[in-house]
Structure formats: structure tokens, C-alpha cells
Tab-separated table of C-alpha atoms and ligand atoms in Angstrom:
chain	number	residue	atom	x	y	z
H	1	UNK	CA	17.757	18.970	12.098
H	2	UNK	CA	18.076	22.428	13.660
H	3	UNK	CA	15.614	23.338	16.384
H	4	UNK	CA	14.420	26.377	14.438
H	5	UNK	CA	13.141	24.148	11.650
H	6	UNK	CA	10.977	22.005	13.885
H	7	UNK	CA	7.271	22.340	13.260
H	8	UNK	CA	5.614	23.555	16.421
H	9	UNK	CA	2.526	21.575	15.796
H	10	UNK	CA	0.253	19.917	13.311
H	11	UNK	CA	-3.478	20.335	13.418
H	12	UNK	CA	-5.581	18.269	11.131
H	13	UNK	CA	-8.815	19.635	9.762
H	14	UNK	CA	-10.771	16.557	8.768
H	15	UNK	CA	-13.157	17.076	5.893
H	16	UNK	CA	-15.224	13.904	5.909
H	17	UNK	CA	-18.982	14.506	6.298
H	18	UNK	CA	-19.312	13.041	9.811
H	19	UNK	CA	-16.522	15.142	11.298
H	20	UNK	CA	-17.546	18.267	9.392
H	21	UNK	CA	-21.083	17.915	10.750
H	22	UNK	CA	-19.827	17.472	14.318
H	23	UNK	CA	-17.511	20.494	13.977
H	24	UNK	CA	-20.363	22.600	12.615
H	25	UNK	CA	-22.495	21.570	15.578
H	26	UNK	CA	-19.723	22.539	18.001
H	27	UNK	CA	-19.234	25.869	16.196
H	28	UNK	CA	-22.939	26.670	16.513
H	29	UNK	CA	-22.798	25.883	20.226
H	30	UNK	CA	-19.675	28.031	20.570
H	31	UNK	CA	-21.114	31.070	18.805
H	32	UNK	CA	-24.387	30.816	20.755
H	33	UNK	CA	-22.567	30.527	24.060
H	34	UNK	CA	-20.356	33.504	23.266
H	35	UNK	CA	-23.372	35.596	22.271
H	36	UNK	CA	-25.142	34.776	25.546
H	37	UNK	CA	-22.158	35.048	27.868
H	38	UNK	CA	-20.034	37.780	26.391
H	39	UNK	CA	-18.555	40.326	28.784
H	40	UNK	CA	-19.721	38.441	31.866
H	41	UNK	CA	-16.137	37.859	32.783
H	42	UNK	CA	-16.296	39.351	36.265
H	43	UNK	CA	-18.564	36.619	37.638
H	44	UNK	CA	-16.583	33.803	36.118
H	45	UNK	CA	-15.043	31.196	38.389
H	46	UNK	CA	-11.737	29.468	37.979
H	47	UNK	CA	-12.227	26.017	36.454
H	48	UNK	CA	-10.005	23.132	37.472
H	49	UNK	CA	-8.965	20.869	34.598
H	50	UNK	CA	-8.090	17.281	35.618
H	51	UNK	CA	-4.893	16.091	33.924
H	52	UNK	CA	-3.217	12.720	33.538
H	53	UNK	CA	0.290	12.607	32.052
H	54	UNK	CA	1.220	9.397	30.203
H	55	UNK	CA	4.976	9.043	29.732
H	56	UNK	CA	5.662	6.471	27.012
H	57	UNK	CA	9.405	6.001	26.719
H	58	UNK	CA	11.839	4.001	24.616
H	59	UNK	CA	14.897	4.791	26.721
H	60	UNK	CA	15.442	6.329	30.152
H	61	UNK	CA	16.206	9.815	28.754
H	62	UNK	CA	12.612	9.948	27.588
H	63	UNK	CA	11.299	8.775	30.963
H	64	UNK	CA	11.175	12.341	32.279
H	65	UNK	CA	11.095	13.042	36.014
H	66	UNK	CA	8.034	13.791	38.121
H	67	UNK	CA	9.527	17.228	38.750
H	68	UNK	CA	9.667	17.933	35.024
H	69	UNK	CA	5.964	17.107	34.865
H	70	UNK	CA	5.101	19.349	37.848
H	71	UNK	CA	7.085	22.040	36.100
H	72	UNK	CA	4.938	21.757	32.930
H	73	UNK	CA	1.729	21.883	34.968
H	74	UNK	CA	3.051	25.054	36.584
H	75	UNK	CA	3.745	26.622	33.173
H	76	UNK	CA	0.202	25.787	32.050
H	77	UNK	CA	-1.197	27.324	35.229
H	78	UNK	CA	0.789	30.504	34.747
H	79	UNK	CA	-0.128	30.883	31.081
H	80	UNK	CA	-3.843	30.093	31.505
H	81	UNK	CA	-4.151	32.350	34.588
H	82	UNK	CA	-2.114	35.176	32.986
H	83	UNK	CA	0.496	34.874	35.716
H	84	UNK	CA	3.333	34.327	33.251
H	85	UNK	CA	6.281	36.438	34.243
H	86	UNK	CA	6.858	37.653	30.673
H	87	UNK	CA	3.367	39.173	30.261
H	88	UNK	CA	4.947	42.630	30.571
H	89	UNK	CA	6.430	42.123	27.112
H	90	UNK	CA	3.024	42.265	25.418
H	91	UNK	CA	2.937	45.437	23.277
H	92	UNK	CA	0.611	48.114	24.693
H	93	UNK	CA	-1.544	47.819	21.569
H	94	UNK	CA	-2.630	44.349	22.715
H	95	UNK	CA	-2.470	44.574	26.499
H	96	UNK	CA	-6.183	45.274	26.794
H	97	UNK	CA	-7.000	42.083	24.891
H	98	UNK	CA	-4.844	39.766	27.018
H	99	UNK	CA	-6.889	37.352	29.117
H	100	UNK	CA	-6.825	35.421	32.334
H	101	UNK	CA	-8.406	32.299	30.843
H	102	UNK	CA	-9.286	31.077	34.313
H	103	UNK	CA	-8.221	27.444	33.883
H	104	UNK	CA	-6.090	25.724	36.495
H	105	UNK	CA	-4.594	22.338	35.731
H	106	UNK	CA	-4.048	19.648	38.317
H	107	UNK	CA	-2.749	16.115	38.232
H	108	UNK	CA	-5.632	13.816	39.148
H	109	UNK	CA	-5.595	11.644	42.247
H	110	UNK	CA	-8.199	9.096	41.122
H	111	UNK	CA	-7.733	6.799	38.123
H	112	UNK	CA	-10.568	5.475	35.877
H	113	UNK	CA	-10.993	2.415	38.141
H	114	UNK	CA	-11.373	4.628	41.201
H	115	UNK	CA	-7.922	3.841	42.560
H	116	UNK	CA	-5.536	6.461	43.963
H	117	UNK	CA	-2.929	7.771	41.515
H	118	UNK	CA	-0.353	10.540	41.306
H	119	UNK	CA	-1.732	11.448	37.875
H	120	UNK	CA	1.296	10.069	36.016
H	121	UNK	CA	1.596	6.762	34.148
H	122	UNK	CA	4.845	5.336	32.815
H	123	UNK	CA	5.056	2.770	30.014
H	124	UNK	CA	8.118	1.449	28.239
H	125	UNK	CA	7.716	0.878	24.512
H	126	UNK	CA	9.747	-0.997	21.889
H	127	UNK	CA	8.943	1.656	19.259
H	128	UNK	CA	11.593	4.368	19.180
H	129	UNK	CA	9.418	7.091	17.626
H	130	UNK	CA	6.118	6.160	19.249
H	131	UNK	CA	5.348	9.853	19.848
H	132	UNK	CA	5.132	10.382	16.100
H	133	UNK	CA	1.414	9.752	15.774
H	134	UNK	CA	1.481	10.572	12.048
H	135	UNK	CA	3.868	7.844	10.879
H	136	UNK	CA	4.223	5.415	13.796
H	137	UNK	CA	1.052	3.487	13.083
H	138	UNK	CA	-0.086	-0.038	13.900
H	139	UNK	CA	-1.045	-2.288	10.933
H	140	UNK	CA	-4.687	-1.210	11.381
H	141	UNK	CA	-3.660	2.419	10.741
H	142	UNK	CA	-4.093	3.709	14.308
H	143	UNK	CA	-1.303	5.581	16.138
H	144	UNK	CA	0.520	3.109	18.416
H	145	UNK	CA	0.883	5.735	21.132
H	146	UNK	CA	-2.738	5.582	22.250
H	147	UNK	CA	-3.104	1.799	22.574
H	148	UNK	CA	-1.536	-0.429	25.238
H	149	UNK	CA	-1.680	-3.504	22.988
H	150	UNK	CA	0.071	-1.704	20.105
H	151	UNK	CA	3.106	-0.360	21.956
H	152	UNK	CA	1.600	2.683	23.683
H	153	UNK	CA	-0.744	3.354	26.561
H	154	UNK	CA	-4.553	3.344	26.539
H	155	UNK	CA	-6.111	6.761	26.984
H	156	UNK	CA	-8.086	7.480	30.170
H	157	UNK	CA	-11.703	8.463	29.446
H	158	UNK	CA	-11.197	11.650	27.438
H	159	UNK	CA	-14.493	13.093	28.671
H	160	UNK	CA	-13.194	12.946	32.244
H	161	UNK	CA	-9.460	13.508	31.849
H	162	UNK	CA	-7.221	15.776	29.818
H	163	UNK	CA	-4.658	13.220	28.626
H	164	UNK	CA	-1.155	14.637	28.019
H	165	UNK	CA	1.118	12.110	26.293
H	166	UNK	CA	4.879	12.601	26.540
H	167	UNK	CA	6.916	10.604	24.031
H	168	UNK	CA	9.651	10.893	21.441
H	169	UNK	CA	8.256	12.351	18.215
H	170	UNK	CA	11.681	11.940	16.545
H	171	UNK	CA	11.441	15.508	15.246
H	172	UNK	CA	8.110	15.059	13.394
H	173	UNK	CA	6.527	17.818	15.491
H	174	UNK	CA	6.931	19.420	18.917
H	175	UNK	CA	3.342	18.751	19.848
H	176	UNK	CA	0.048	17.681	18.410
H	177	UNK	CA	-3.607	17.947	19.323
H	178	UNK	CA	-6.908	17.723	17.526
H	179	UNK	CA	-9.769	20.185	17.665
H	180	UNK	CA	-12.851	18.901	19.492
H	181	UNK	CA	-15.094	16.806	17.267
H	182	UNK	CA	-12.338	15.797	14.842
H	183	UNK	CA	-11.036	12.684	16.525
H	184	UNK	CA	-12.132	9.402	18.083
H	185	UNK	CA	-12.473	9.589	21.888
H	186	UNK	CA	-9.766	6.885	22.072
H	187	UNK	CA	-7.232	9.309	20.582
H	188	UNK	CA	-8.575	12.637	21.855
H	189	UNK	CA	-5.372	13.671	23.606
H	190	UNK	CA	-2.466	16.111	23.496
H	191	UNK	CA	0.968	14.765	22.516
H	192	UNK	CA	4.213	16.575	23.381
H	193	UNK	CA	7.766	15.577	22.541
H	194	UNK	CA	9.635	14.548	25.722
H	195	UNK	CA	12.374	17.142	25.091
H	196	UNK	CA	9.867	20.015	24.931
H	197	UNK	CA	7.767	19.184	27.974
H	198	UNK	CA	8.116	21.722	30.745
H	199	UNK	CA	10.468	24.609	31.239
H	200	UNK	CA	13.690	22.937	30.306
H	201	UNK	CA	16.880	24.854	29.689
H	202	UNK	CA	18.681	21.994	27.933
H	203	UNK	CA	20.322	23.220	24.710
H	204	UNK	CA	18.554	20.579	22.589
H	205	UNK	CA	15.164	22.037	23.563
H	206	UNK	CA	15.997	25.631	22.577
H	207	UNK	CA	14.142	27.756	21.424
H	208	UNK	CA	11.098	25.687	22.400
H	209	UNK	CA	12.279	25.155	25.956
H	210	UNK	CA	9.843	27.009	28.205
H	211	UNK	CA	6.874	24.635	28.105
H	212	UNK	CA	4.836	26.706	25.650
H	213	UNK	CA	4.292	23.775	23.291
H	214	UNK	CA	1.833	22.363	25.827
H	215	UNK	CA	0.172	25.768	26.255
H	216	UNK	CA	-0.346	25.940	22.477
H	217	UNK	CA	-1.576	22.335	22.095
H	218	UNK	CA	-3.943	22.575	25.039
H	219	UNK	CA	-5.312	25.675	23.290
H	220	UNK	CA	-6.170	23.465	20.294
H	221	UNK	CA	-7.699	20.859	22.592
H	222	UNK	CA	-10.066	23.620	23.783
H	223	UNK	CA	-10.986	24.525	20.197
H	224	UNK	CA	-8.546	27.303	19.346
H	225	UNK	CA	-7.142	27.521	15.837
H	226	UNK	CA	-3.859	29.041	14.778
H	227	UNK	CA	-3.736	32.815	15.019
H	228	UNK	CA	-3.073	33.136	11.267
H	229	UNK	CA	-6.107	31.043	10.326
H	230	UNK	CA	-4.090	28.153	8.831
H	231	UNK	CA	-3.867	29.642	5.360
H	232	UNK	CA	-1.791	32.273	3.630
H	233	UNK	CA	-3.775	35.401	2.897
H	234	UNK	CA	-6.272	37.525	4.756
H	235	UNK	CA	-9.455	35.631	3.991
H	236	UNK	CA	-8.988	32.813	6.548
H	237	UNK	CA	-9.787	33.787	10.126
H	238	UNK	CA	-9.235	31.937	13.392
H	239	UNK	CA	-12.929	32.503	14.318
H	240	UNK	CA	-11.909	34.791	17.183
H	241	UNK	CA	-13.260	38.329	17.156
H	242	UNK	CA	-10.448	40.174	18.923
H	243	UNK	CA	-7.425	38.619	17.194
H	244	UNK	CA	-6.345	40.653	14.146
H	245	UNK	CA	-6.337	38.965	10.730
H	246	UNK	CA	-2.839	37.741	9.970
H	247	UNK	CA	-1.482	36.803	6.566
H	248	UNK	CA	0.757	33.905	7.554
H	249	UNK	CA	2.725	32.366	10.428
H	250	UNK	CA	5.666	34.104	12.121
H	251	UNK	CA	8.699	32.155	13.299
H	252	UNK	CA	11.629	33.053	15.537
H	253	UNK	CA	11.205	36.193	17.571
H	254	UNK	CA	9.751	39.149	15.632
H	255	UNK	CA	9.594	42.656	17.055
H	256	UNK	CA	6.397	44.673	17.252
H	257	UNK	CA	4.977	46.192	15.096
H	258	UNK	CA	4.515	43.760	12.229
H	259	UNK	CA	1.817	44.613	9.746
H	260	UNK	CA	-0.348	42.432	7.512
H	261	UNK	CA	-3.989	42.465	6.393
H	262	UNK	CA	-4.088	46.220	7.264
H	263	UNK	CA	-3.504	45.730	10.993
H	264	UNK	CA	-0.743	45.002	13.499
H	265	UNK	CA	-0.139	41.287	13.883
H	266	UNK	CA	-0.436	39.594	17.233
H	267	UNK	CA	2.491	37.262	16.641
H	268	UNK	CA	3.036	36.985	20.439
H	269	UNK	CA	-0.197	35.001	20.822
H	270	UNK	CA	0.228	31.466	22.208
H	271	UNK	CA	-1.513	30.115	19.102
H	272	UNK	CA	1.280	31.188	16.756
H	273	UNK	CA	4.586	29.543	15.814
H	274	UNK	CA	7.148	31.919	17.355
H	275	UNK	CA	9.785	30.819	19.887
H	276	UNK	CA	8.676	30.022	23.428
H	277	UNK	CA	10.174	33.202	24.896
H	278	UNK	CA	8.358	35.362	22.337
H	279	UNK	CA	4.752	34.317	23.035
H	280	UNK	CA	2.874	35.677	26.024
H	281	UNK	CA	-0.904	35.793	25.657
H	282	UNK	CA	-4.349	34.467	24.915
H	283	UNK	CA	-7.078	37.020	24.170
H	284	UNK	CA	-10.498	37.509	25.764
H	285	UNK	CA	-12.072	36.147	22.589
H	286	UNK	CA	-9.926	33.023	22.766
H	287	UNK	CA	-10.890	32.600	26.399
H	288	UNK	CA	-14.582	32.749	25.440
H	289	UNK	CA	-14.083	30.026	22.791
H	290	UNK	CA	-12.324	27.807	25.310
H	291	UNK	CA	-14.935	28.465	27.999
H	292	UNK	CA	-17.680	27.502	25.534
H	293	UNK	CA	-16.196	24.009	25.185
H	294	UNK	CA	-16.588	23.478	28.943
H	295	UNK	CA	-20.132	24.847	29.168
H	296	UNK	CA	-23.208	22.638	29.240
H	297	UNK	CA	-23.573	21.117	25.767
H	298	UNK	CA	-19.931	21.823	24.922
H	299	UNK	CA	-17.505	19.101	23.816
H	300	UNK	CA	-15.343	19.379	26.962
H	301	UNK	CA	-18.181	19.751	29.471
H	302	UNK	CA	-17.171	16.513	31.258
H	303	UNK	CA	-13.874	18.071	32.332
H	304	UNK	CA	-15.575	21.043	33.965
H	305	UNK	CA	-17.823	18.711	35.973
H	306	UNK	CA	-14.914	16.644	37.234
H	307	UNK	CA	-13.972	16.216	40.860
H	308	UNK	CA	-10.988	13.987	40.145
H	309	UNK	CA	-8.482	16.331	41.741
H	310	UNK	CA	-10.452	18.575	43.983
H	311	UNK	CA	-8.371	17.944	47.047
H	312	UNK	CA	-6.757	21.092	48.378
H	313	UNK	CA	-3.223	21.349	47.125
H	314	UNK	CA	-1.964	23.827	49.723
H	315	UNK	CA	1.063	22.198	51.357
H	316	UNK	CA	1.325	22.122	55.141
H	317	UNK	CA	4.985	23.006	55.056
H	318	UNK	CA	7.085	24.731	52.442
H	319	UNK	CA	9.208	22.311	50.452
H	320	UNK	CA	12.015	23.209	48.061
H	321	UNK	CA	13.160	20.553	45.587
H	322	UNK	CA	16.071	21.008	43.191
H	323	UNK	CA	17.019	18.655	40.391
H	324	UNK	CA	19.108	17.213	38.918
H	325	UNK	CA	21.672	17.216	41.711
H	326	UNK	CA	24.565	17.040	40.793
H	327	UNK	CA	23.612	19.589	38.177
H	328	UNK	CA	24.979	20.060	34.692
H	329	UNK	CA	23.564	22.892	32.524
H	330	UNK	CA	20.258	23.593	34.129
H	331	UNK	CA	19.053	23.548	37.725
H	332	UNK	CA	15.296	23.086	38.071
H	333	UNK	CA	13.511	24.360	41.142
H	334	UNK	CA	10.196	23.273	42.514
H	335	UNK	CA	8.932	25.286	45.484
H	336	UNK	CA	5.714	24.227	47.164
H	337	UNK	CA	4.473	26.957	49.407
H	338	UNK	CA	1.231	28.309	50.760
H	339	UNK	CA	2.760	31.777	50.784
H	340	UNK	CA	2.188	34.151	47.899
H	341	UNK	CA	4.952	36.492	49.063
H	342	UNK	CA	7.688	37.395	46.605
H	343	UNK	CA	10.885	35.457	47.264
H	344	UNK	CA	14.587	36.222	46.858
H	345	UNK	CA	16.703	33.448	45.342
H	346	UNK	CA	20.470	33.390	45.540
H	347	UNK	CA	23.028	30.831	44.507
H	348	UNK	CA	26.355	30.982	46.388
H	349	UNK	CA	29.567	29.490	45.013
H	350	UNK	CA	32.150	27.549	47.101
H	351	UNK	CA	33.743	30.909	48.056
H	352	UNK	CA	30.454	32.258	49.388
H	353	UNK	CA	30.028	34.662	46.462
H	354	UNK	CA	26.647	35.219	44.859
H	355	UNK	CA	26.638	33.773	41.334
H	356	UNK	CA	22.889	34.072	40.711
H	357	UNK	CA	20.385	36.438	42.245
H	358	UNK	CA	16.719	37.211	41.709
H	359	UNK	CA	15.302	39.355	44.502
H	360	UNK	CA	11.695	39.716	43.526
H	361	UNK	CA	10.387	36.439	42.226
H	362	UNK	CA	6.807	35.141	42.289
H	363	UNK	CA	7.148	31.733	44.034
H	364	UNK	CA	4.768	30.227	41.457
H	365	UNK	CA	7.069	31.312	38.660
H	366	UNK	CA	10.191	29.774	40.132
H	367	UNK	CA	11.497	27.366	37.540
H	368	UNK	CA	15.112	27.040	36.516
H	369	UNK	CA	18.587	28.563	36.640
H	370	UNK	CA	21.085	28.209	33.829
H	371	UNK	CA	24.230	26.738	35.362
H	372	UNK	CA	26.222	26.107	32.177
H	373	UNK	CA	28.959	28.604	33.057
H	374	UNK	CA	29.514	27.546	36.662
H	375	UNK	CA	32.723	25.741	37.626
H	376	UNK	CA	32.577	22.401	39.447
H	377	UNK	CA	32.134	22.461	43.239
H	378	UNK	CA	29.633	22.787	46.086
H	379	UNK	CA	27.013	25.526	45.824
H	380	UNK	CA	24.227	26.674	48.139
H	381	UNK	CA	20.843	27.725	46.843
H	382	UNK	CA	19.068	30.007	49.308
H	383	UNK	CA	15.454	31.152	49.129
H	384	UNK	CA	14.266	33.907	51.456
H	385	UNK	CA	10.774	35.302	51.952
H	386	UNK	CA	9.344	37.163	54.923
H	387	UNK	CA	11.197	35.753	57.930
H	388	UNK	CA	11.726	32.375	56.298
H	389	UNK	CA	14.910	31.012	54.815
H	390	UNK	CA	15.353	27.656	53.055
H	391	UNK	CA	18.615	26.398	51.625
H	392	UNK	CA	19.796	23.420	49.574
H	393	UNK	CA	23.243	22.106	48.805
H	394	UNK	CA	23.819	21.790	45.055
H	395	UNK	CA	26.739	19.895	43.503
H	396	UNK	CA	28.127	20.812	40.123
A	1	LIG	ZN1	-0.839	24.403	16.557
């Protein structure tokens, strides 16, 4: 299957009376909250969202590294704080609508029993496609992924933790989440295919290789619908005031302007289906919907009240980690620093020549370097900022 044909995500709209009633209740809360809190954005605080990542793997390739997980958390933090480097690509017609959602994600340091944790669990499974929560079901019809006694891993209290599951979906979807009120608390989680978790320049992940699947799915978890309203035609809306009506989904990487339903389409919204490098924004209206879920009476209020990872995360010394080392196609960087200064990154080859250079990089946005075309040998990665200089030996 070619990457372009992969479905970004599947959202299920349940139409049984109990779930419809709960969704209607949540929608009423949402609309009321938006009416009462609209335009009060300047006084809004940043909200910390406590995250646990459950890696459920069949083989070691799927048992992704801690660094890959930190990398995904960083992508979420950039996208939900509007710090994503590619925000300049938003067409001017939509720049005024683009939002700093104000959510920051952190790996928890307390588990449901009150024990210390690094916010990551790892479970080996005997089911190869356990991440496929549509077809990989236990005999009782429940997805194996969410149950320890069925080949997966039990969810941590979904009112206290945002559970991100990483597992092999075997191509069924890149990611999956349910809207609030449409799922049992035991399965109220986000699922992402292991090969599309984090900013990952491996060829098999392309073009969904920048960690935007999680951004999109977490959007659903906070009650956002697809930008095109999940139907062809102009009658179905996404219930967000400032996103234009859009006839149907866009794929690939369209260029602005695209017109449907008598307006320019905001195909670069995170809640569409375009490639990772072609989506850059949430809108103010989407932010309000997400904020409403965290407010008192909202379905995600427990997360906003959490203190499961409120320890300060400012490191005492700056630490640069690179992986894998030796490197093949893609060198990942993780730079923990208390400095917000722009950094210069250079990669020197065995002859001392610069083979990669980025002189004006936000340290938060430091992620990966494509090393496919480099010859074998010893390289030095050097990061400079202010009077500081950190270097690492990299083998290819
Ligand atoms: Zn979706």
C-alpha cells in the first residue's frame, strides 16, 4: 500500500440514543461556554495536559525509543502553542484566524497507583496488528489494544490522563480517536501507528512523518470534527464559526487558493487530511471548542484539574541527545535547554566541511536532519548559542 493512500484517521459518529444524548449534552455545554467566554483570550492561561504513552509492540521495531516519544510531545507542544516553524506558510487570508490553543503536553510523573513513572509504559503483545482497533477485536467485541488481559494494555483513568497508544495498525489508519461522549471511558484514548508517531524522517512514514497525526487525533479527543464536516457537500459544518465551509477532504499538498462552497478552503487546518508538511493551524474557534471541553462541566475537565506532571521541567544543564548513533537516514536531535535563544546547528563531515547548517533555529523546534545522502564516516554535530557550544560525535 502506498503511503498516500493511507487514511489519516477514522472518527466514528455513534448514533445510538445514549451516545447521541450525551453528545447533545456536550454540544450544549460547548455552545454555552463559547457564548460566555468568547474573545476573552487575553486572560487565558496555558493549560498543562497530563499524558501517558502506552507502547504496545509485537516486535522491537514497534517498541519506539523514549526519544521518539519526547519528539512527539514536542511536536504537540509546538502545534498547540502555535510555535510550529511552518506557521509562516499559512496564507494571509487565514493568518488572523490562526490560534495559540494554549495547551502544553507533558509526560506524567505519577501513575494511577501514586507511584513514580516516566509517563511511558511498554507492553509486548502476541497480536501483530493490535493497533488496528477496528478489526483486532477480542471475542467479546472489544479492541484488544485497551485491555491487558486481551493482548493490550489497560488504559489509565481517562478522566485524569490523556492516553496515547502507540501500536502497529497494519495500515488500517494512521491514527484514531473518538469524540468526547462517544466511547466507554475504558477505551477513551488516542491511537497512533508506531511508524507515524513523532517527527520521523524514515521513508516509510512519508508524507505523514512530522508527527501531525497526533496533533489531528488529539484535536478529535478535544471535540474537534474534520474541517470538511465529514460529508460531501456544503450543508455539513464542523460546528466551528471561523472555519469556512468546505465541500470535501483535500489530500496531498494543495496550493492556496482552493475554492468550494463560495469561499476559500482552509485545507491547511490540522483537522484536514493533507500531508503533514502542508498543515499548519488551528483556528480561534477550534481553540474555543477545545477549551470548552476542559472547563467546569466539560467532558475533559479532569485533565485541566490535574497536577500529575506539575513539576518544573526546566533542566539544570543543557543536554543534547542524538539518535540513532550510528545513524542511517535520519538523525534525531533532542535538546533540553532553559535558554530560549536561537541556536545555530552545523554538521561537519570527516574533512571538517559543513554538510548541514541551520543558523537561526528555535531550540524547541530542533528535531531531525536528513542524513540519507551522507557517506560513511565520523561526523561532528555542533550547536552554538550565545557563548555556549555543545558538540556530539555522530557515526554514519
Ligand atoms: Zn480525523
